[in-house]
PDB file of C-alpha atoms in Angstrom:
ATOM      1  CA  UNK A 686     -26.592 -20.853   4.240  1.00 62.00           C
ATOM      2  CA  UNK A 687     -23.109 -19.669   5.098  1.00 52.00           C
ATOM      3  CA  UNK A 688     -22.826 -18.453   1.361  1.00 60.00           C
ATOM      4  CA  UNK A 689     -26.288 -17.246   0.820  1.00 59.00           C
ATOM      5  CA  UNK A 690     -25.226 -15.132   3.899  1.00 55.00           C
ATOM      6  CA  UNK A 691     -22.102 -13.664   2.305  1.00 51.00           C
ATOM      7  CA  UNK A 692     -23.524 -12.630  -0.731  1.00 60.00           C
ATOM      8  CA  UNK A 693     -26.048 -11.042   0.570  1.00 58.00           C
ATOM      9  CA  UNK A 694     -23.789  -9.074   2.872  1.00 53.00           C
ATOM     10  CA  UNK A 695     -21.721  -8.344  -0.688  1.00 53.00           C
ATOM     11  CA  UNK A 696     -24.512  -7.081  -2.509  1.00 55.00           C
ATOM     12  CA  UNK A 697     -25.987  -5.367   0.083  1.00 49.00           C
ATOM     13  CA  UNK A 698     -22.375  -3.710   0.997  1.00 49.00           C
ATOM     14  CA  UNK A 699     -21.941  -2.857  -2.786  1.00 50.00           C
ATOM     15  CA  UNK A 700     -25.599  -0.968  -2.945  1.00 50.00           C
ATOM     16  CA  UNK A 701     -24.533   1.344   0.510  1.00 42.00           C
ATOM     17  CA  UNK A 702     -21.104   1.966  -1.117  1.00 46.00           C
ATOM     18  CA  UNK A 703     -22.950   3.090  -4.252  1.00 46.00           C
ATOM     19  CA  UNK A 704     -25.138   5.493  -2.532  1.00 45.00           C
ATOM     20  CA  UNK A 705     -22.294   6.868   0.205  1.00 39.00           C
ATOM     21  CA  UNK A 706     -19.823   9.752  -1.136  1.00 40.00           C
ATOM     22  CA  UNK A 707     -17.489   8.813   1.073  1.00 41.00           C
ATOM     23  CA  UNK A 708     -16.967   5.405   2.797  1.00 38.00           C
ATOM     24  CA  UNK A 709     -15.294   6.917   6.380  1.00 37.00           C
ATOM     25  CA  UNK A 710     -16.929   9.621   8.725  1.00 39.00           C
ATOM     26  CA  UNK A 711     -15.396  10.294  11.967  1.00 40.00           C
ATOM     27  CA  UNK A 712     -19.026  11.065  13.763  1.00 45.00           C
ATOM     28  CA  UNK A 713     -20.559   7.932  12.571  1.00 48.00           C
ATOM     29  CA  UNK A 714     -19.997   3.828  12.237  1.00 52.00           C
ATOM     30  CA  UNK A 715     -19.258   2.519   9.045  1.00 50.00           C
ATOM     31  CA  UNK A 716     -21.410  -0.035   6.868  1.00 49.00           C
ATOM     32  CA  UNK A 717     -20.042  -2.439   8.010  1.00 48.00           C
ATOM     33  CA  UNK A 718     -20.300  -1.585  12.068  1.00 50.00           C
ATOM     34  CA  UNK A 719     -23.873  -1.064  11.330  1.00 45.00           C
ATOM     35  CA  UNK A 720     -25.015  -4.357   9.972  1.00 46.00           C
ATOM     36  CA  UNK A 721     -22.517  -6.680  12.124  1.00 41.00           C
ATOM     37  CA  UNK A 722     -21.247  -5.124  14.446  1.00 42.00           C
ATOM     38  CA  UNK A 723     -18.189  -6.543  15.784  1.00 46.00           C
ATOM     39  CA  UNK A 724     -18.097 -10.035  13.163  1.00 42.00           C
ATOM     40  CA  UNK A 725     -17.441  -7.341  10.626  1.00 45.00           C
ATOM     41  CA  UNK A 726     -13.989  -7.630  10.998  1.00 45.00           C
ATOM     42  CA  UNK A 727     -13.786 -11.303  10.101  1.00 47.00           C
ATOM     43  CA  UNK A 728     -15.906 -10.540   7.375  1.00 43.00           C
ATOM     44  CA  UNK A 729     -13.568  -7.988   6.342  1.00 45.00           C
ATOM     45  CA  UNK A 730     -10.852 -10.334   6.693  1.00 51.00           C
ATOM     46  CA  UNK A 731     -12.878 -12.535   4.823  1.00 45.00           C
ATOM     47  CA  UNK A 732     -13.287 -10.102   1.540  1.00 44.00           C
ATOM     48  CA  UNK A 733      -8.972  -9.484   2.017  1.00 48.00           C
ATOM     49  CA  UNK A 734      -8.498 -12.739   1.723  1.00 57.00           C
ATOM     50  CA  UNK A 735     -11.158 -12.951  -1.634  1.00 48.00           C
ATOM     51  CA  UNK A 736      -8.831 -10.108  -3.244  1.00 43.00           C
ATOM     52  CA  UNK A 737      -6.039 -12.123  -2.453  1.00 52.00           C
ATOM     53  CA  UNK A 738      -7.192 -14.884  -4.032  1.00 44.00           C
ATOM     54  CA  UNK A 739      -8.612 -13.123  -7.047  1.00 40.00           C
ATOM     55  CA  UNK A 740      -4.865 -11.885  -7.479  1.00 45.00           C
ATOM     56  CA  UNK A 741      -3.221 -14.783  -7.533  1.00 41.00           C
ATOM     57  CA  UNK A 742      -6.266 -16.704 -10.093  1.00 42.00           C
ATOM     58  CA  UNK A 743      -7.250 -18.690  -7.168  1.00 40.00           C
ATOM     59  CA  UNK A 744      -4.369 -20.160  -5.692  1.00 41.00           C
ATOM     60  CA  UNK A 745      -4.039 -19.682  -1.743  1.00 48.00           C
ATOM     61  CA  UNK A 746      -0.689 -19.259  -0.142  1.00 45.00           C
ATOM     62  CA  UNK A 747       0.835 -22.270   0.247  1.00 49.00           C
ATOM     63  CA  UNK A 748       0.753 -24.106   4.023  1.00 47.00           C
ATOM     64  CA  UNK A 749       1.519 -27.369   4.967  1.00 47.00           C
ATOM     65  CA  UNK A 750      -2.095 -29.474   4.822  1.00 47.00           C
ATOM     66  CA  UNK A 751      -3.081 -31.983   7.080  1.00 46.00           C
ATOM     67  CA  UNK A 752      -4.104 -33.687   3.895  1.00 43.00           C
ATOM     68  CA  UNK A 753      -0.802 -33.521   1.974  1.00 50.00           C
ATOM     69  CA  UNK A 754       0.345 -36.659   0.536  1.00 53.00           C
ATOM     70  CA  UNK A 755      -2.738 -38.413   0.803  1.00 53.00           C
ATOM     71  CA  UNK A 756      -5.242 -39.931  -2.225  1.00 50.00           C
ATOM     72  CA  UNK A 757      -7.486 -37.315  -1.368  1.00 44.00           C
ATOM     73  CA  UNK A 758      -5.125 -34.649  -1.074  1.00 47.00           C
ATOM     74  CA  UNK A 759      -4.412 -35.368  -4.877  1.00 51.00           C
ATOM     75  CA  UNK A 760      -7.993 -35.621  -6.348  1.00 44.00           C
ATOM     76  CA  UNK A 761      -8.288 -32.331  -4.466  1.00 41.00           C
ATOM     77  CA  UNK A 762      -5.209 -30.820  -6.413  1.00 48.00           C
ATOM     78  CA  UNK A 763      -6.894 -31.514  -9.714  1.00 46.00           C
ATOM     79  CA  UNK A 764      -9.835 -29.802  -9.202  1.00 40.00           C
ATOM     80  CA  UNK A 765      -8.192 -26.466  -7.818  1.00 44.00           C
ATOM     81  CA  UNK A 766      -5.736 -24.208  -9.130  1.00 42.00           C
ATOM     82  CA  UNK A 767      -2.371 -24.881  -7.924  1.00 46.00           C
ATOM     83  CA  UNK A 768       0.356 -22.944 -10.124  1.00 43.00           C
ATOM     84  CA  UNK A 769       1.109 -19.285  -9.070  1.00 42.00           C
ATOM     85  CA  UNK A 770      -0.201 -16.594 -11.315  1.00 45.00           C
ATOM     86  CA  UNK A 771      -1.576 -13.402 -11.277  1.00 45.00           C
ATOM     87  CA  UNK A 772      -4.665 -11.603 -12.370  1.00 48.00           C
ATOM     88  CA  UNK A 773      -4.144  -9.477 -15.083  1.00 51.00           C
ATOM     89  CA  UNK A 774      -5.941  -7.078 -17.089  1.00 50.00           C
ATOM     90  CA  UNK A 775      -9.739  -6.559 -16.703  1.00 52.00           C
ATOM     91  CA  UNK A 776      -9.584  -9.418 -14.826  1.00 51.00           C
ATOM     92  CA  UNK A 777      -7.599  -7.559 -11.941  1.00 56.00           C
ATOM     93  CA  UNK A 778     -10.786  -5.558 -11.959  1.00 64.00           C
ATOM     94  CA  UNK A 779     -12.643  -8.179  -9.836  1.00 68.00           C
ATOM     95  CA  UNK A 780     -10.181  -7.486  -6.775  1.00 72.00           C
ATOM     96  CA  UNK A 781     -11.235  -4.151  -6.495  1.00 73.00           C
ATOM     97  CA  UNK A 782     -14.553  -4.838  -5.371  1.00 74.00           C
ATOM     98  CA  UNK A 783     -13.603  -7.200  -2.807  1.00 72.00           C
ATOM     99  CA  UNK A 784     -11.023  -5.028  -1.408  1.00 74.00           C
ATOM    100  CA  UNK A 785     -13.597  -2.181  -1.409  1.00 75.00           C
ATOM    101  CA  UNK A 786     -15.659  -3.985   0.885  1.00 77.00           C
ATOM    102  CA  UNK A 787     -13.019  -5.373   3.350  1.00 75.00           C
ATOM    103  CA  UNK A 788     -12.265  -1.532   3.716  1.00 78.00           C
ATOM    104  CA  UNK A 789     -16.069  -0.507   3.847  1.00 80.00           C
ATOM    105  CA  UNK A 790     -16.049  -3.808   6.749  1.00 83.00           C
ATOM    106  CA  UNK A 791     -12.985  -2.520   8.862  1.00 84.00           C
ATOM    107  CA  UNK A 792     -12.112   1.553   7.568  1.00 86.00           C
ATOM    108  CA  UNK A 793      -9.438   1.080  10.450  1.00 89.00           C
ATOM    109  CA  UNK A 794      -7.140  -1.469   8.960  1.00 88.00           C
ATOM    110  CA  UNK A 795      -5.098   1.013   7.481  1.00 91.00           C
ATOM    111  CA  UNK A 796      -3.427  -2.084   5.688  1.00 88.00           C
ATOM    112  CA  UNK A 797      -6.091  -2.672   4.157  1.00 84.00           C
ATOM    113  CA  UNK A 798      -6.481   0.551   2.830  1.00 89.00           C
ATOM    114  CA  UNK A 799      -2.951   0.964   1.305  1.00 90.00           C
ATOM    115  CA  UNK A 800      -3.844  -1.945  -0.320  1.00 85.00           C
ATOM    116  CA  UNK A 801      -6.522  -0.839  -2.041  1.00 85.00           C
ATOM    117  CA  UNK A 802      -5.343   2.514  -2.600  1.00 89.00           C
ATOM    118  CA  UNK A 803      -2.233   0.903  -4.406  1.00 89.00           C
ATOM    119  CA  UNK A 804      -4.393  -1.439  -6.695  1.00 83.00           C
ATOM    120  CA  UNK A 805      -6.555   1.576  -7.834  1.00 85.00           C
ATOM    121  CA  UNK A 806      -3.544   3.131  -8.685  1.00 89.00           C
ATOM    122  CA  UNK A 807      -1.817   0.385 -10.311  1.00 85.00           C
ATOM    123  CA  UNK A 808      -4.031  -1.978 -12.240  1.00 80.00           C
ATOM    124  CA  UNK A 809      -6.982   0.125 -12.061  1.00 81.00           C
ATOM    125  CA  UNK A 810      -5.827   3.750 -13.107  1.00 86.00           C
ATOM    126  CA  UNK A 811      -7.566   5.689 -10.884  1.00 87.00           C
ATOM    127  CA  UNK A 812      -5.177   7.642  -9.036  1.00 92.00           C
ATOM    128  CA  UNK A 813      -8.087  10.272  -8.175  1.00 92.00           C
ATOM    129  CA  UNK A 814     -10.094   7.528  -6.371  1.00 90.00           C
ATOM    130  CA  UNK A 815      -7.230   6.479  -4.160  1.00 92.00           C
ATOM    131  CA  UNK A 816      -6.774   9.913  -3.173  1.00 95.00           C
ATOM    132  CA  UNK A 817     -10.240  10.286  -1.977  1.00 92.00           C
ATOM    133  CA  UNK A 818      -9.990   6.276  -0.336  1.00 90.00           C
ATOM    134  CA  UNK A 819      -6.757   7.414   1.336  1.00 95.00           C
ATOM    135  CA  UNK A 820      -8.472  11.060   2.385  1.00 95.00           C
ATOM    136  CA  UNK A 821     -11.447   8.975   3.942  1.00 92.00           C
ATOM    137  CA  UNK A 822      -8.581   6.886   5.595  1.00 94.00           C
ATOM    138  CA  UNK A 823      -7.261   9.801   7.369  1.00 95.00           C
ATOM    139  CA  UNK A 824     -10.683  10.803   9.085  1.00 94.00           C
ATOM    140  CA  UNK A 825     -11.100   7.280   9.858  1.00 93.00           C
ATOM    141  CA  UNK A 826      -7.873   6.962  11.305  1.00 95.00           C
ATOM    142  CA  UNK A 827      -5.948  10.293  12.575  1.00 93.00           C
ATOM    143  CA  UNK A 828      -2.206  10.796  13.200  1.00 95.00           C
ATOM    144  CA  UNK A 829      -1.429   8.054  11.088  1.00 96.00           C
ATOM    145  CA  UNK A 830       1.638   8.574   9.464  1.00 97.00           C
ATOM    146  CA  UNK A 831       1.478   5.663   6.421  1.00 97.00           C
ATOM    147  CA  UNK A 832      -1.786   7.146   5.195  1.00 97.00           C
ATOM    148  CA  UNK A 833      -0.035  10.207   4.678  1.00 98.00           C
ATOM    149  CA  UNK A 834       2.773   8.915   3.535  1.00 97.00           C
ATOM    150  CA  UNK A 835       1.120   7.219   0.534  1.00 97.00           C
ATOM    151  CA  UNK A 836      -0.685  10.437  -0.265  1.00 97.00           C
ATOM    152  CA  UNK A 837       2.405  12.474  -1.047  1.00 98.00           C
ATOM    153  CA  UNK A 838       3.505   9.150  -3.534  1.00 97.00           C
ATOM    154  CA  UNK A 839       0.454   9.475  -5.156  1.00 97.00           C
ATOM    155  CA  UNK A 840       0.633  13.303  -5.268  1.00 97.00           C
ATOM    156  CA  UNK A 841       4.335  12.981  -6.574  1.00 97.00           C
ATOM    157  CA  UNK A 842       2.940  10.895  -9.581  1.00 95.00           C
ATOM    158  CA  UNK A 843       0.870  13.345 -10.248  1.00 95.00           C
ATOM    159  CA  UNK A 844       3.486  15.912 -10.364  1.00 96.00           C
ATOM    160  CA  UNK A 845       1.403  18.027  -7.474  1.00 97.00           C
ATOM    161  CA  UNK A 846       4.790  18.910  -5.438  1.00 98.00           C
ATOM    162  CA  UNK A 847       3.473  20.919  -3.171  1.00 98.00           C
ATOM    163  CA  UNK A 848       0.499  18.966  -2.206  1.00 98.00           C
ATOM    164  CA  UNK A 849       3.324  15.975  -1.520  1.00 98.00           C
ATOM    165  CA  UNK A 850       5.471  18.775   1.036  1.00 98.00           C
ATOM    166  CA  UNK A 851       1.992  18.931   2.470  1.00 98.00           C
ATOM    167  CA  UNK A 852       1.417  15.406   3.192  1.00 98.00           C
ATOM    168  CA  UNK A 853       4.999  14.441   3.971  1.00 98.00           C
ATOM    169  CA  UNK A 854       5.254  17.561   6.527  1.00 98.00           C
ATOM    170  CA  UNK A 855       1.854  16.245   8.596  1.00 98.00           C
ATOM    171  CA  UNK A 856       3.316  12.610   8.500  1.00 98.00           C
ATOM    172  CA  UNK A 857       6.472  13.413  10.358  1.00 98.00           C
ATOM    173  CA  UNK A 858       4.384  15.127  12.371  1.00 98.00           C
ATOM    174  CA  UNK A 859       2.316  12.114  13.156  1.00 98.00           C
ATOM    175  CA  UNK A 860       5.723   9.473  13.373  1.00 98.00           C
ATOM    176  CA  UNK A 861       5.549   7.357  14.682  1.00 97.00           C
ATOM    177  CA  UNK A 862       1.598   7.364  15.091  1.00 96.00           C
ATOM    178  CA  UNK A 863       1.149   3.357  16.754  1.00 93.00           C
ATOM    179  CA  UNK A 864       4.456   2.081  16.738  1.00 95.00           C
ATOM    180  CA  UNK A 865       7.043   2.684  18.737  1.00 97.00           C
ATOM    181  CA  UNK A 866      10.358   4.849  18.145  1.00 97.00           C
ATOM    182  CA  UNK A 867      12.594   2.071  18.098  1.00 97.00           C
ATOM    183  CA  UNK A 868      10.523   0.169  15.777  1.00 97.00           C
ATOM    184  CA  UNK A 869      12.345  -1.028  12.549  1.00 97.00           C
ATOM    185  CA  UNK A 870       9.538  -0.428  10.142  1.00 95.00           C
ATOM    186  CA  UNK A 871       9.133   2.920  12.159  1.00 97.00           C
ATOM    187  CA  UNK A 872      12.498   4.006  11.350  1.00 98.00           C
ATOM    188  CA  UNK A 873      12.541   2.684   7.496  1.00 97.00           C
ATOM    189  CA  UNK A 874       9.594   4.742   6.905  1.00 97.00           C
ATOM    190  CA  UNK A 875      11.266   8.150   8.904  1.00 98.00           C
ATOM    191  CA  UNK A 876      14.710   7.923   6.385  1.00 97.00           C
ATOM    192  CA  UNK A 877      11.492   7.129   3.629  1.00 97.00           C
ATOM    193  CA  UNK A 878       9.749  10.042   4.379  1.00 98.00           C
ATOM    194  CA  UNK A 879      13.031  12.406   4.970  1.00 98.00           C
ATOM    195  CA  UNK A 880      14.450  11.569   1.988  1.00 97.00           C
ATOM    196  CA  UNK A 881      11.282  12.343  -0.219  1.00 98.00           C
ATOM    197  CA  UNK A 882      11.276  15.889   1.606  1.00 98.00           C
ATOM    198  CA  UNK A 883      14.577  16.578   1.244  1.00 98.00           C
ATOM    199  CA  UNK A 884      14.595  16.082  -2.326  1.00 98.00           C
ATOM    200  CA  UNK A 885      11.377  18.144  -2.830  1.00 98.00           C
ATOM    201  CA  UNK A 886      12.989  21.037  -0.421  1.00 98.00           C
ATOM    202  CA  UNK A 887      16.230  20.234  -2.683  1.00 97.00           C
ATOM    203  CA  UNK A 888      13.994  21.503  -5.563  1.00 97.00           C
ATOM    204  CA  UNK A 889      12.425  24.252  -4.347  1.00 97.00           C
ATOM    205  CA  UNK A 890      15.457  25.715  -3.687  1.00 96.00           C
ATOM    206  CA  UNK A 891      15.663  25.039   0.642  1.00 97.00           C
ATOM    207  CA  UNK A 892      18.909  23.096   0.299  1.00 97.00           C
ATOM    208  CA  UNK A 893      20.008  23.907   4.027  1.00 97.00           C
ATOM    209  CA  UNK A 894      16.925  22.204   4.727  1.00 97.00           C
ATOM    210  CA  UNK A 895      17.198  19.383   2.780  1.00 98.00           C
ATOM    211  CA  UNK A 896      20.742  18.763   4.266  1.00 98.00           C
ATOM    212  CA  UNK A 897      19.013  19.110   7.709  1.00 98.00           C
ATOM    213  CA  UNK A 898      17.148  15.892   6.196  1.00 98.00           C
ATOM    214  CA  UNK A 899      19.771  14.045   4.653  1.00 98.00           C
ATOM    215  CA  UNK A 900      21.893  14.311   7.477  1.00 98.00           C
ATOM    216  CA  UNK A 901      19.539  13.422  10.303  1.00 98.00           C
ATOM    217  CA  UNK A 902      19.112   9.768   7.759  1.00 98.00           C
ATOM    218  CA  UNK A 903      22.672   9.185   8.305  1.00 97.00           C
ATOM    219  CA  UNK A 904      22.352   9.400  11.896  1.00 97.00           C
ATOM    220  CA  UNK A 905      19.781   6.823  11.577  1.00 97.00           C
ATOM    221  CA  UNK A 906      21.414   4.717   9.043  1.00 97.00           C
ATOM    222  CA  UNK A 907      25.360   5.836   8.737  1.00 97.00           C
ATOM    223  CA  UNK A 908      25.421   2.940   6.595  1.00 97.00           C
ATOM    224  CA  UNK A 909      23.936   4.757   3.842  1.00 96.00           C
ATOM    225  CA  UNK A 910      27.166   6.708   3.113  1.00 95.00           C
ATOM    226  CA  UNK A 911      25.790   7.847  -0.477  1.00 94.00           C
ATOM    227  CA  UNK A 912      24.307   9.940   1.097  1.00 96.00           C
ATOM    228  CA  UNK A 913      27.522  11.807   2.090  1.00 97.00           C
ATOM    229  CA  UNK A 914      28.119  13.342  -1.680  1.00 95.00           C
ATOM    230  CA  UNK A 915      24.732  14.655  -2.419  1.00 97.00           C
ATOM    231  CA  UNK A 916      24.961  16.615   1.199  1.00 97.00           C
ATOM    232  CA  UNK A 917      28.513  17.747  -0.218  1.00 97.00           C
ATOM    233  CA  UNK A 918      27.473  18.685  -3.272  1.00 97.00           C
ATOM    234  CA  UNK A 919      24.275  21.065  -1.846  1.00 97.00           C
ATOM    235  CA  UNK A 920      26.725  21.927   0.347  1.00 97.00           C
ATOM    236  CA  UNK A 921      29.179  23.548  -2.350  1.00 96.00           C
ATOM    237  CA  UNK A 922      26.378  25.323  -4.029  1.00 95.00           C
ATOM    238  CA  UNK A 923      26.608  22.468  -7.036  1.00 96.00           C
ATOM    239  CA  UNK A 924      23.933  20.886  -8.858  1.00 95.00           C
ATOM    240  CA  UNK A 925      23.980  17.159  -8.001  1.00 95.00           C
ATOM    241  CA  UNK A 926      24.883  15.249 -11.014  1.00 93.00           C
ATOM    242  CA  UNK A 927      21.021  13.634 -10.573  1.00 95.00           C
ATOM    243  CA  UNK A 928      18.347  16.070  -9.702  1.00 95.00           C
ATOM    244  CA  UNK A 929      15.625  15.780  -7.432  1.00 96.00           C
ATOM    245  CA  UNK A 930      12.750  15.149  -8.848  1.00 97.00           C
ATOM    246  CA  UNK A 931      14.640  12.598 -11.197  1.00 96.00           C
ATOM    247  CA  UNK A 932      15.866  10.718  -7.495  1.00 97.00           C
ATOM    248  CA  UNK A 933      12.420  10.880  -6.352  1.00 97.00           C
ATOM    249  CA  UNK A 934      10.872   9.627  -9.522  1.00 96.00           C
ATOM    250  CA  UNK A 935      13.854   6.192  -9.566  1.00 96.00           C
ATOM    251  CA  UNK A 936      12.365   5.688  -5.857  1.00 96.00           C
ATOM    252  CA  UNK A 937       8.801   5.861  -6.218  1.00 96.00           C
ATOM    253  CA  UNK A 938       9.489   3.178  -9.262  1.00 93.00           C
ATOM    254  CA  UNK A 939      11.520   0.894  -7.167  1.00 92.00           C
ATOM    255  CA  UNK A 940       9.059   1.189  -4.407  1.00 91.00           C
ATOM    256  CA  UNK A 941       6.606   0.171  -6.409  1.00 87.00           C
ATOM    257  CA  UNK A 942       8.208  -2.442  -7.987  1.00 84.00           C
ATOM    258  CA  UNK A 943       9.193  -4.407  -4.754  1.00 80.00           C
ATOM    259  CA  UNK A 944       5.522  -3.643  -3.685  1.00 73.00           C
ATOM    260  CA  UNK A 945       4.273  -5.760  -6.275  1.00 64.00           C
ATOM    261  CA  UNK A 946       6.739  -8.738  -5.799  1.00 56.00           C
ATOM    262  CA  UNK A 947       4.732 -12.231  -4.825  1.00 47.00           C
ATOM    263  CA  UNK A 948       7.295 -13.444  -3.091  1.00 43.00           C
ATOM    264  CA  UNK A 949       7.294 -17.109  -4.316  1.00 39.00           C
ATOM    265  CA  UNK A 950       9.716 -19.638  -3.934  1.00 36.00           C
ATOM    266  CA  UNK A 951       8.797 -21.758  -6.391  1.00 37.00           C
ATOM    267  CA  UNK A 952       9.949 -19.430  -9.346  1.00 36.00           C
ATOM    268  CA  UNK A 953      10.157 -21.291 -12.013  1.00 37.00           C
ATOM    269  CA  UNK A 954       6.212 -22.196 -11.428  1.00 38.00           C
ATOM    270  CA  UNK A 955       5.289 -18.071 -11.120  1.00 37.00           C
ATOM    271  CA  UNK A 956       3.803 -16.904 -14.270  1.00 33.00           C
ATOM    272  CA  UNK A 957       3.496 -13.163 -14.565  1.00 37.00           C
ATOM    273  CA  UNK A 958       0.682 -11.223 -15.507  1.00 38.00           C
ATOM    274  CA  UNK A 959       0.184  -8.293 -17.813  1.00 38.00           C
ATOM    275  CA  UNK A 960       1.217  -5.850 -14.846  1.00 38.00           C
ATOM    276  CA  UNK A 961       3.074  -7.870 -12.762  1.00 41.00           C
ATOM    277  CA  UNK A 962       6.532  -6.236 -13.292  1.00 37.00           C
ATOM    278  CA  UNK A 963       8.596  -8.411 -11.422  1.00 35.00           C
TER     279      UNK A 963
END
């Protein structure tokens, strides 16, 4: 009953998606609000935890079972996937769908939604429909700075620089949206979203500007003293030995690449996939 009930909530999800431009309106309740209410969000849970699994060929995180060590604990291994892979592919395809509908479910996760914004972009290739998931984000969710955020990335890879000022100038207007000040993550993503402006405002020629950035993520992080010769260099009138858009390009690689690190222990049992990357 319990999974007669689930896929009927899937298909039925999947034929409103179909038939709605846009998945988020900020005058009316989503799909999912409409046909349960309140359970929707373990049901979106539910479909975020079916992506999951999808991605990693249907291996669960690993937890310590009640079971473990027992004769039934190893029949069960035999019968399930146990060694730590990733979809690849048109196989990664099948995520998609389920991470569609734990958005459709619950359009204010906004984790979910960078999720799904980042495997459309990734492994699907559709950085267009991210853009519009992300843009149906923001309605759903206002002031929040990580939507926006991820919009100027994706604009970036596009090479739409101005469209990226745009996003990166309304999400430091939204920091630190629902955390606090003080918050770690906060912070990270303030010296994130600095440096990304500074280097466009580098490039389109505001370099007092860009200091003004640079500078106020050394008063955050004086740490990050390499920091110190690009401000000297803009400072001097000098073209820094790497420009701009080259920086930004190296970051939103590396960002990307730690994005789509598993994080397994066990890594000589991790077998990569086609787009894994790690």
């Amino acid at each position: 009953m319990v999974i007669l009930m689930v896929g009927g909530a899937f298909a039925l999800s999947c034929q409103i998606q179909a038939r709605m431009p846009t998945l988020y309106r900020s005058n009316q309740r989503s799909a999912g609000e409409v046909l349960l209410g309140e359970s929707r969000l373990g049901v979106s849970g539910y479909f975020y935890e079916m992506a999951d699994l999808y991605f990693h060929c249907g291996v669960r995180h690993e937890h310590e079972e009640a079971i473990h060590g027992t004769w039934f604990q190893q029949r069960l291994s035999e019968l399930r996937p146990n060694v730590h892979r990733h979809a690849a592919g048109k196989a990664s395809r099948e995520i998609l769908a389920w991470l569609r509908l734990a958005t459709a479910m619950n359009p204010h996760n906004v984790d979910f939604v960078l999720v799904a914004a980042f495997w459309l972009h990734h492994e699907v290739g559709e950085i267009d429909i991210a853009q519009q998931m992300l843009k149906d984000a923001q309605v759903a969710n206002p002031f929040q700075y990580e939507i926006q955020l991820e919009r100027a990335r994706l604009y970036l890879y596009r090479g739409r620089v101005a469209d990226a000022r745009s996003c990166l100038d309304a999400a430091l207007a939204f920091w630190p949206s629902h955390l606090a000040a003080t918050d770690e993550d906060a912070r990270m993503d303030r010296a994130r979203l600095l440096l990304y402006r500074s280097l466009i405002l580098e490039v389109d020629g505001e370099r007092e500007q860009a200091i003004v950035g640079l500078r106020e993520i050394l008063r955050m992080f004086p740490e990050r003293t390499s920091l110190l010769e690009r401000i000297e260099t803009l400072e001097r009138g000098d073209e820094p030995a790497l420009l701009g858009a080259a920086v930004w390009n190296n970051l939103l690689q590396s960002e990307d690449e730690r994005s789509m690190l598993c994080g397994s222990v066990e890594a000589d049992e991790h077998i990569h996939g086609e787009h894994c990357n790690h």
